[in-house]
Coordinates of C-alpha atoms and ligand atoms in Angstrom, one line a residue:
M1 CA 50.6 276.9 44.4
S2 CA 48.8 274.9 47.1
S3 CA 45.4 276.0 45.6
Q4 CA 46.3 273.9 42.6
R5 CA 47.0 270.7 44.6
L6 CA 45.1 267.6 43.6
R7 CA 42.2 267.0 46.0
R8 CA 40.6 263.9 44.5
I9 CA 42.1 261.0 42.6
L10 CA 39.9 258.3 41.0
V11 CA 41.3 254.9 40.2
V12 CA 39.1 253.1 37.6
G13 CA 39.6 249.3 38.0
G14 CA 40.5 247.0 40.8
G15 CA 42.9 244.5 39.3
T16 CA 46.6 244.3 40.2
A17 CA 47.1 247.7 38.4
G18 CA 44.3 249.5 40.2
W19 CA 44.9 248.2 43.7
M20 CA 48.7 248.6 43.5
S21 CA 48.3 252.2 42.2
A22 CA 45.9 253.0 45.0
A23 CA 48.1 251.4 47.7
V24 CA 51.3 253.1 46.6
L25 CA 49.7 256.5 46.2
A26 CA 48.0 256.2 49.6
R27 CA 51.5 255.4 51.0
F28 CA 53.2 258.3 49.4
L29 CA 50.8 261.2 49.5
P30 CA 50.6 263.0 52.9
A31 CA 47.8 261.5 55.0
G32 CA 44.5 263.4 54.4
S33 CA 45.9 265.6 51.6
V34 CA 44.2 263.8 48.7
A35 CA 41.1 261.6 48.7
I36 CA 41.7 258.4 46.7
E37 CA 38.7 256.4 45.5
L38 CA 38.7 253.2 43.5
I39 CA 35.8 251.9 41.4
E40 CA 35.6 248.3 40.4
S41 CA 32.8 246.0 39.2
D42 CA 32.5 242.5 40.6
D43 CA 30.3 241.6 37.6
I44 CA 33.1 242.4 35.2
G45 CA 35.8 241.0 37.5
I46 CA 39.6 241.1 36.8
V47 CA 41.7 239.4 34.2
G48 CA 42.9 237.0 36.9
V49 CA 46.1 235.9 35.3
G50 CA 49.5 237.4 36.0
E51 CA 51.1 235.0 38.3
A52 CA 54.8 235.2 37.6
T53 CA 57.0 238.2 38.4
V54 CA 60.5 239.6 38.3
P55 CA 62.6 240.7 41.3
L56 CA 61.6 244.3 41.1
I57 CA 58.4 243.3 42.8
Q58 CA 60.4 243.2 46.1
Q59 CA 60.8 247.0 45.8
V60 CA 57.1 247.6 45.8
N61 CA 56.5 245.1 48.5
G62 CA 59.2 246.9 50.6
L63 CA 57.6 250.3 50.0
L64 CA 54.3 249.0 51.0
G65 CA 55.7 247.4 54.1
I66 CA 54.7 243.9 53.0
D67 CA 56.0 241.0 55.0
E68 CA 57.3 238.4 52.6
R69 CA 56.1 235.4 54.6
D70 CA 52.6 236.9 55.2
F71 CA 52.2 237.7 51.5
L72 CA 53.3 234.3 50.3
R73 CA 51.0 232.5 52.8
A74 CA 48.1 234.7 51.7
T75 CA 48.6 234.2 47.9
G76 CA 49.8 230.6 47.8
G77 CA 53.1 231.9 46.6
T78 CA 56.3 230.2 45.6
F79 CA 59.8 231.5 44.8
K80 CA 61.0 232.2 41.2
L81 CA 64.7 232.2 40.2
G82 CA 64.1 232.6 36.5
I83 CA 62.5 230.9 33.5
E84 CA 63.4 227.6 31.8
F85 CA 62.9 227.8 28.1
R86 CA 62.3 224.6 26.2
D87 CA 62.4 224.0 22.5
W88 CA 62.8 227.7 21.6
G89 CA 66.1 227.8 19.7
R90 CA 65.5 224.3 18.3
L91 CA 63.5 221.3 19.3
G92 CA 65.2 219.6 22.3
L93 CA 67.1 222.6 23.4
R94 CA 66.7 223.9 27.0
H95 CA 68.1 227.1 28.4
F96 CA 67.6 229.1 31.5
H97 CA 67.2 232.9 32.0
A98 CA 68.1 233.4 35.7
F99 CA 67.8 236.4 37.9
G100 CA 71.5 236.9 38.3
D101 CA 74.8 237.1 36.5
Y102 CA 77.6 234.7 35.6
G103 CA 80.1 235.9 38.2
A104 CA 82.0 239.1 38.7
P105 CA 84.0 240.7 35.8
I106 CA 87.6 239.5 35.6
E107 CA 90.1 242.3 34.7
G108 CA 87.0 244.4 34.1
V109 CA 85.6 242.0 31.4
S110 CA 82.3 240.3 31.8
P111 CA 82.5 236.5 32.4
H112 CA 80.9 235.5 29.2
H113 CA 84.0 236.7 27.3
H114 CA 86.2 234.4 29.4
W115 CA 83.8 231.5 28.8
L116 CA 83.9 232.1 25.1
K117 CA 87.7 231.8 25.2
L118 CA 87.5 228.6 27.2
R119 CA 85.1 227.2 24.6
E120 CA 87.7 227.9 21.9
L121 CA 90.2 226.0 24.0
G122 CA 87.8 223.0 24.0
D123 CA 86.0 223.4 27.4
V124 CA 82.4 222.2 26.7
A125 CA 80.8 223.5 30.0
P126 CA 77.8 225.7 29.2
L127 CA 77.8 229.3 30.4
A128 CA 74.8 228.4 32.6
D129 CA 77.3 226.4 34.8
Y130 CA 78.6 229.7 36.0
S131 CA 75.1 231.0 37.1
L132 CA 74.3 230.3 40.8
P133 CA 70.5 230.8 40.5
T134 CA 70.4 228.5 37.5
A135 CA 72.2 225.7 39.5
V136 CA 69.9 226.3 42.5
A137 CA 66.8 226.2 40.3
R138 CA 67.8 223.1 38.5
A139 CA 68.4 221.4 41.8
N140 CA 64.9 222.5 43.0
R141 CA 66.4 224.2 46.0
F142 CA 66.1 227.7 47.6
A143 CA 67.5 229.9 50.3
L144 CA 67.2 233.5 51.2
P145 CA 70.1 236.0 51.2
P146 CA 72.9 236.4 51.8
R147 CA 73.7 235.0 48.3
D148 CA 74.5 236.7 45.0
F149 CA 71.2 236.4 43.1
K150 CA 67.7 237.9 43.3
H151 CA 64.4 236.2 43.5
A152 CA 60.9 236.9 42.4
Y153 CA 57.6 235.1 43.1
H154 CA 54.8 233.1 41.6
F155 CA 51.4 233.8 43.2
D156 CA 47.7 233.5 42.7
A157 CA 46.7 236.7 40.8
G158 CA 43.2 236.9 42.3
L159 CA 44.6 236.5 45.8
Y160 CA 47.3 239.1 45.2
A161 CA 44.8 241.7 44.1
R162 CA 42.8 241.0 47.2
Y163 CA 45.9 241.4 49.3
L164 CA 46.7 244.8 47.8
R165 CA 43.1 245.8 48.3
T166 CA 43.4 245.2 52.0
L167 CA 46.6 247.3 52.2
A168 CA 45.1 250.1 50.2
E169 CA 41.9 250.2 52.3
Q170 CA 43.9 250.2 55.5
R171 CA 45.5 253.4 54.2
G172 CA 42.2 255.1 53.6
V173 CA 41.4 254.3 50.0
R174 CA 37.6 254.2 49.4
R175 CA 36.2 251.4 47.2
R176 CA 33.0 251.9 45.2
E177 CA 31.4 248.9 43.7
G178 CA 29.6 249.3 40.4
R179 CA 29.8 249.5 36.6
I180 CA 30.8 252.7 34.9
V181 CA 28.6 253.4 31.8
D182 CA 29.8 256.8 30.7
V183 CA 32.6 259.3 31.0
R184 CA 32.0 263.1 31.0
L185 CA 34.6 265.5 29.6
R186 CA 35.0 269.2 30.6
A187 CA 33.8 271.4 27.7
E188 CA 36.6 274.0 27.9
D189 CA 39.7 271.7 27.8
G190 CA 38.5 268.1 27.3
F191 CA 39.8 267.0 30.7
I192 CA 37.8 264.2 32.3
E193 CA 35.3 265.6 34.7
S194 CA 33.5 262.6 36.1
V195 CA 32.5 259.0 35.4
V196 CA 28.8 258.0 35.4
M197 CA 27.8 254.9 37.2
E198 CA 25.0 252.5 36.2
D199 CA 22.9 253.8 39.0
G200 CA 23.2 257.3 37.6
A201 CA 25.7 258.6 40.2
H202 CA 28.5 260.9 38.9
V203 CA 31.9 260.4 40.5
E204 CA 34.1 263.4 40.1
A205 CA 37.9 263.8 40.5
D206 CA 40.8 266.1 39.5
F207 CA 42.9 263.2 38.3
F208 CA 42.0 259.8 36.9
I209 CA 44.1 256.6 36.7
D210 CA 42.7 254.3 34.1
C211 CA 43.3 250.7 35.3
S212 CA 40.2 249.3 33.6
G213 CA 42.2 246.5 31.8
F214 CA 41.9 245.7 28.1
R215 CA 38.7 247.9 28.0
A216 CA 40.8 251.1 28.4
L217 CA 37.6 253.0 29.4
L218 CA 39.2 256.4 29.9
I219 CA 42.4 256.5 27.9
G220 CA 40.9 254.7 24.8
H221 CA 37.2 255.1 24.8
A222 CA 36.8 258.5 26.4
L223 CA 40.0 260.3 25.4
G224 CA 40.4 258.5 22.0
V225 CA 44.2 257.9 22.4
G226 CA 45.2 255.4 19.7
F227 CA 47.2 252.2 19.9
E228 CA 50.7 251.5 18.7
D229 CA 50.4 247.9 17.3
W230 CA 53.4 245.6 17.5
S231 CA 51.8 242.4 16.4
A232 CA 54.0 242.2 13.3
W233 CA 56.9 241.5 15.7
L234 CA 55.0 239.7 18.5
P235 CA 52.4 237.7 16.6
C236 CA 50.7 235.9 19.5
D237 CA 47.3 237.5 20.2
R238 CA 45.5 234.9 22.3
A239 CA 45.9 232.8 25.4
L240 CA 44.1 229.9 26.9
A241 CA 44.6 229.6 30.6
V242 CA 43.8 226.8 32.9
P243 CA 44.9 225.7 36.4
S244 CA 45.8 222.1 37.1
E245 CA 46.3 220.0 40.2
R246 CA 49.5 220.5 42.0
V247 CA 52.4 218.2 41.3
G248 CA 55.6 218.2 43.3
P249 CA 58.4 219.0 43.6
T250 CA 57.5 222.7 43.3
T251 CA 60.0 224.1 40.8
P252 CA 61.5 227.5 41.8
Y253 CA 61.1 228.7 38.2
T254 CA 58.6 229.2 35.5
T255 CA 58.7 226.9 32.5
S256 CA 58.1 228.2 28.9
T257 CA 57.8 225.6 26.3
A258 CA 57.7 226.6 22.6
R259 CA 54.8 224.9 20.7
E260 CA 53.7 224.8 17.2
A261 CA 51.9 228.2 17.2
G262 CA 53.2 229.9 20.3
W263 CA 54.4 228.7 23.8
Q264 CA 53.0 227.2 27.0
W265 CA 53.6 228.5 30.5
R266 CA 53.8 226.5 33.7
I267 CA 53.7 228.4 36.9
P268 CA 53.8 226.3 40.1
L269 CA 51.9 227.6 43.2
Q270 CA 51.5 226.0 46.6
H271 CA 47.9 224.9 45.9
R272 CA 47.8 224.4 42.2
T273 CA 49.8 224.9 38.9
G274 CA 49.0 227.8 36.6
N275 CA 49.1 226.9 32.9
G276 CA 48.5 228.7 29.7
Y277 CA 49.1 228.5 25.9
V278 CA 49.9 231.8 24.3
Y279 CA 49.4 231.5 20.6
S280 CA 48.9 233.4 17.3
S281 CA 45.4 233.1 15.8
R282 CA 47.1 233.6 12.4
F283 CA 48.8 230.2 12.8
T284 CA 46.3 228.0 14.7
N285 CA 42.7 228.1 15.8
D286 CA 41.1 228.0 19.3
D287 CA 40.1 224.3 19.2
A288 CA 43.6 223.2 18.2
A289 CA 45.1 225.4 20.8
R290 CA 42.8 224.1 23.5
R291 CA 43.9 220.5 22.6
T292 CA 47.6 221.5 22.6
L293 CA 47.2 223.0 26.1
L294 CA 45.2 220.1 27.6
D295 CA 47.4 217.4 26.0
N296 CA 50.5 219.0 27.6
L297 CA 49.5 219.4 31.2
D298 CA 51.4 217.3 33.8
A299 CA 48.3 216.9 36.0
P300 CA 44.5 217.0 35.6
A301 CA 43.0 220.4 34.7
I302 CA 40.8 222.1 37.2
G303 CA 37.9 223.5 35.1
E304 CA 37.8 224.6 31.5
P305 CA 40.4 226.7 29.8
R306 CA 39.6 230.4 29.6
L307 CA 40.2 232.3 26.4
L308 CA 41.9 235.7 26.5
Q309 CA 42.3 237.9 23.4
F310 CA 44.8 240.7 23.2
A311 CA 46.6 243.1 21.0
T312 CA 50.3 243.6 21.5
G313 CA 51.5 247.1 21.8
H314 CA 50.6 250.2 23.9
R315 CA 48.6 253.4 23.8
R316 CA 50.3 256.2 21.8
K317 CA 50.2 258.2 25.0
F318 CA 50.2 256.8 28.5
W319 CA 49.2 260.1 30.0
E320 CA 46.7 262.3 28.3
R321 CA 45.2 265.5 29.9
N322 CA 44.2 264.5 33.5
C323 CA 44.4 260.7 33.0
V324 CA 47.2 258.2 33.2
A325 CA 46.7 254.6 32.0
I326 CA 48.4 251.9 34.1
G327 CA 48.3 248.1 33.5
L328 CA 46.4 246.5 30.7
A329 CA 44.7 249.8 29.9
A330 CA 48.1 251.1 28.9
G331 CA 48.9 248.2 26.7
F332 CA 50.1 244.6 26.8
L333 CA 53.3 242.8 26.0
E334 CA 52.8 239.0 26.1
P335 CA 53.8 237.4 29.4
L336 CA 56.9 235.7 28.1
E337 CA 59.2 237.4 30.6
S338 CA 56.5 238.4 33.2
T339 CA 56.8 242.1 32.5
S340 CA 53.3 243.4 32.9
I341 CA 53.4 243.7 36.7
L342 CA 56.9 245.2 36.3
L343 CA 55.4 247.8 33.9
I344 CA 52.7 248.5 36.4
Q345 CA 55.2 249.1 39.1
T346 CA 57.5 251.4 37.0
A347 CA 54.5 253.4 35.8
I348 CA 53.4 254.0 39.4
A349 CA 56.9 255.0 40.4
R350 CA 57.0 257.4 37.5
L351 CA 53.7 258.9 38.4
V352 CA 54.9 259.5 41.9
E353 CA 58.0 261.1 40.5
Y354 CA 56.1 263.3 38.1
F355 CA 53.2 263.9 40.3
P356 CA 50.9 266.6 38.8
D357 CA 48.8 269.3 40.2
R358 CA 45.3 270.1 38.9
R359 CA 46.6 271.8 35.8
C360 CA 48.3 268.6 34.6
D361 CA 51.0 270.5 32.7
A362 CA 51.4 269.0 29.2
R363 CA 55.2 269.1 29.6
I364 CA 55.1 266.7 32.5
A365 CA 52.8 264.3 30.6
Q366 CA 55.1 264.5 27.6
E367 CA 58.2 263.4 29.6
F368 CA 56.2 260.7 31.3
N369 CA 55.1 259.4 27.8
R370 CA 58.7 259.6 26.4
L371 CA 60.1 257.6 29.3
S372 CA 57.3 255.0 29.2
A373 CA 57.5 254.6 25.4
N374 CA 61.3 253.9 25.7
E375 CA 60.8 251.4 28.4
W376 CA 58.1 249.5 26.5
A377 CA 60.2 249.5 23.3
R378 CA 63.2 248.1 25.1
I379 CA 61.2 245.2 26.6
R380 CA 59.6 244.6 23.2
D381 CA 63.0 244.1 21.7
F382 CA 64.0 241.7 24.4
L383 CA 60.8 239.6 23.8
V384 CA 61.2 239.7 20.1
L385 CA 64.8 238.4 20.5
H386 CA 63.4 235.1 21.9
Y387 CA 61.4 234.5 18.8
C388 CA 63.7 235.8 16.0
L389 CA 66.8 233.8 17.1
T390 CA 65.0 230.5 16.5
R391 CA 66.2 228.0 14.0
R392 CA 63.0 226.0 14.1
D393 CA 61.3 225.5 10.8
D394 CA 58.8 222.9 11.7
S395 CA 55.8 225.2 11.7
A396 CA 54.5 228.3 10.0
L397 CA 54.8 230.5 13.1
W398 CA 58.5 229.7 13.7
R399 CA 59.3 230.1 10.0
Y400 CA 57.7 233.5 10.1
C401 CA 59.6 234.5 13.3
A402 CA 62.9 233.4 11.8
S403 CA 62.5 235.7 8.8
M404 CA 60.3 238.6 10.0
P405 CA 61.6 242.1 9.6
L406 CA 62.9 243.4 13.0
P407 CA 62.8 246.8 14.7
D408 CA 66.0 248.8 13.9
S409 CA 66.9 249.0 17.5
L410 CA 67.0 245.2 17.8
I411 CA 68.9 244.8 14.6
G412 CA 71.6 247.0 16.1
K413 CA 71.8 245.0 19.3
I414 CA 72.0 241.6 17.5
G415 CA 74.6 243.0 15.1
L416 CA 76.9 244.2 17.9
W417 CA 76.6 241.0 19.8
R418 CA 77.6 239.0 16.8
A419 CA 80.5 241.3 16.0
A420 CA 81.9 242.0 19.4
S421 CA 80.0 240.0 22.1
R422 CA 78.8 243.3 23.5
L423 CA 75.3 244.7 24.3
A424 CA 74.2 248.1 23.2
L425 CA 72.0 248.8 26.2
Q426 CA 70.2 252.1 26.5
S427 CA 68.3 254.1 29.1
E428 CA 65.1 252.7 30.5
E429 CA 66.4 249.2 29.8
S430 CA 64.6 246.6 32.1
F431 CA 66.8 243.6 31.1
L432 CA 70.6 244.1 31.5
E433 CA 73.6 242.3 30.0
P434 CA 73.3 238.9 31.8
S435 CA 69.7 238.6 30.5
W436 CA 70.6 239.2 26.9
V437 CA 73.6 237.0 27.2
A438 CA 71.3 234.2 28.6
I439 CA 69.0 234.3 25.6
F440 CA 71.8 234.6 23.0
T441 CA 74.0 231.9 24.4
G442 CA 71.0 229.8 25.4
Q443 CA 69.7 229.8 21.9
E444 CA 73.3 229.0 20.7
V445 CA 73.8 232.3 18.9
L446 CA 77.5 233.0 19.7
P447 CA 79.5 236.0 18.7
E448 CA 82.4 236.0 16.3
R449 CA 85.0 237.0 18.9
Y450 CA 85.5 237.7 22.6
D451 CA 87.0 240.8 24.2
P452 CA 90.8 240.8 23.3
V453 CA 91.6 241.8 26.9
V454 CA 90.9 238.1 27.8
D455 CA 94.0 237.1 25.9
T456 CA 96.1 239.1 28.4
I457 CA 95.2 236.6 31.2
A458 CA 97.2 233.4 31.4
E459 CA 95.3 230.3 30.3
D460 CA 95.8 228.4 33.5
R461 CA 94.7 231.3 35.6
L462 CA 91.6 231.6 33.5
R463 CA 90.8 227.9 33.8
R464 CA 91.4 228.0 37.5
G465 CA 89.2 231.0 38.1
L466 CA 86.3 229.5 36.2
Q467 CA 86.8 226.1 37.8
Q468 CA 86.7 227.8 41.3
R469 CA 83.4 229.5 40.5
R470 CA 81.9 226.2 39.4
E471 CA 83.1 224.6 42.6
A472 CA 81.8 227.4 44.8
I473 CA 78.4 227.1 43.1
R474 CA 78.3 223.4 43.7
R475 CA 79.0 223.9 47.4
A476 CA 76.5 226.7 47.7
V477 CA 73.7 224.6 46.1
A478 CA 74.5 221.5 48.2
G479 CA 74.0 223.6 51.4
M480 CA 70.5 224.8 50.5
P481 CA 67.2 223.1 51.4
A482 CA 64.8 221.8 48.8
H483 CA 62.3 224.5 47.6
D484 CA 59.4 222.6 49.0
E485 CA 61.1 222.1 52.4
F486 CA 61.9 225.8 52.5
I487 CA 58.3 226.8 51.7
A488 CA 56.9 224.4 54.3
Q489 CA 59.0 226.0 57.0
Y490 CA 58.9 229.6 55.9
C491 CA 55.5 230.4 54.3
A492 CA 53.2 227.4 54.0
A493 CA 49.9 228.8 52.5
S494 CA 47.0 229.6 54.8
L495 CA 44.3 229.9 52.1
P496 CA 40.6 230.0 53.0
S497 CA 39.4 226.5 51.9
A498 CA 36.6 228.0 49.7
I499 CA 39.2 230.0 47.8
E500 CA 41.6 227.1 47.6
K501 CA 39.0 224.9 45.9
N502 CA 37.9 227.6 43.4
Q503 CA 41.3 228.6 42.2
Ligands
LIG601 C1 47.4 235.5 29.2 C2 48.0 236.5 30.2 C3 49.0 236.1 31.0 C4 49.6 237.0 31.9 N1 50.7 236.6 32.7 C5 51.3 237.5 33.4 C6 52.4 237.1 34.2 O1 52.8 236.0 34.3 N2 53.1 238.1 34.9 C7 52.7 239.4 34.8 O2 53.4 240.3 35.4 N3 51.6 239.8 34.1 C8 50.9 238.9 33.4 N4 49.8 239.2 32.7 C9 49.3 240.6 32.8 C10 48.6 240.7 34.1 O3 47.5 239.8 34.2 C11 48.0 242.2 34.2 O4 49.0 243.1 33.9 C12 47.5 242.4 35.6 O5 46.7 241.4 36.0 C13 46.9 243.7 35.7 O6 45.7 243.8 35.1 P1 44.8 245.1 35.2 O7 44.7 245.4 36.6 O8 45.4 246.1 34.3 O9 43.4 244.7 34.5 P2 42.2 243.7 35.1 O10 42.7 242.7 36.0 O11 41.5 243.3 33.9 O12 41.3 244.7 35.9 C14 40.4 245.6 35.3 C15 39.5 246.2 36.3 O13 38.7 247.2 35.7 C16 37.4 247.0 36.1 N5 36.5 247.6 35.1 C17 36.6 247.4 33.8 N6 35.5 248.0 33.2 C18 34.8 248.6 34.2 C19 33.6 249.3 34.2 N7 32.9 249.6 33.0 N8 33.1 249.7 35.4 C20 33.7 249.4 36.5 N9 34.9 248.7 36.6 C21 35.4 248.3 35.4 C22 37.3 245.5 36.3 O14 36.2 245.2 37.2 C23 38.6 245.2 37.0 O15 38.5 245.5 38.4 C24 49.2 238.3 31.9 C25 48.1 238.7 31.1 C26 47.5 237.8 30.2 C27 46.4 238.3 29.3

């Protein structure tokens, strides 16, 4: 058995995916048992976007022993409690998807059912009034636990990759600089044998992790694994990204504003603001998109917008022979809910769980692929939900989204919500009930009825219970410092000035 152990792993690519994979593997594999090498090319560089996260990032930070303060100082990071969506359901509508729920179940029934009953009785308070993180975010405040919500981060993507690199190198990962120009396959079974560098060197390994970004050098080019294209459901295929000067107060949330042919993100960091317009080239052109982005910044741009082109979907197999693709090499779902770094993390965790030996048994790869495909499809449905619920008809993109054919799995979920205010969640689901409820109710798509158990609770008890929660939220928010104040005391950035200027 031990003779089949992996001896050398090669990670191709040094973006967030590559360095996170290398750092986690170096942490989990017994010291000295496997040599981990990473190749990246400074000439090619990294995609350099990917600045908003979800709370799961705390898990990987914890596993890697990352100190929150140190990491936020080094990456210019800020706290994120969720996303504010503007103009998605209709022009003028704002709703918030927070990292948290709307309170504990009452008589075993989720709070949105109780809220629906109160609405029927004439109470106009929005469901968001029962969400503590929403209230904290709207007040531009922040505090660490104990409290009943989670938090994620905004950070500078380039600085984050650098931070992970330091951690990985401290744990023994070797970095090789240079451009890969060819990939050699073994004649007998088609496994990858080595990659060939521009200087002619052959770098061999038993197992390869393709983190080469959109290029997908190994999984796509060398192994010929095809692509599952989801652009019919998620029509955005381009983004223009540009930083702008910092404006305060620093919001503890990402903003996503729906525009004529897509949507615009705003991600506040300590030293600048990240902005981008994600759009569909079927419904606008690059010049118009550039104008839309620049016309809608809240401070002067720093530099020129950078164009990124992408296809939405994923590789038909994430693991093929002795290669696993992680990060953009595996696929891309647009950044609407900040799920790419999440997908990197879960792929690494799955790889650790299904860690192969040199034979790379196809049955292991098959299960890895099944779980990954499910996870991606569930996230896809959640993203599509944001688009398909719209009632906007002021531009061709939104008219398309309102009437496009949907995946069957999503049709089922929307149908059950409308009929019974319930969510048909399945395995490998990244977004749970409160997230779906936030988008449905936020876009004013309400179900036909609430859970009948709610009618067994006396009306005044119901009103009192919900009133008490609103009051508790008000008190909790009032006791928290402003987000900027918290950052200044806890994790004020210590960025090298050269980096600071260039970001
Ligand atoms: C517009 C946009 C917005 C995004 N926003 C978010 C967000 O808010 N939140 C989030 O979680 N994710 C976001 N993402 C995704 C996120 O940016 C990526 O998932 C993340 O940066 C990981 O990228 P990567 O490491 O897979 O690829 P990259 O960063 O592109 O790295 C690829 C690496 O491969 C190397 N490489 C490539 N070819 C060769 C070669 N021939 N030889 C040697 N080396 C090579 C490169 O040098 C580089 O080191 C966004 C993506 C886009 C496009």
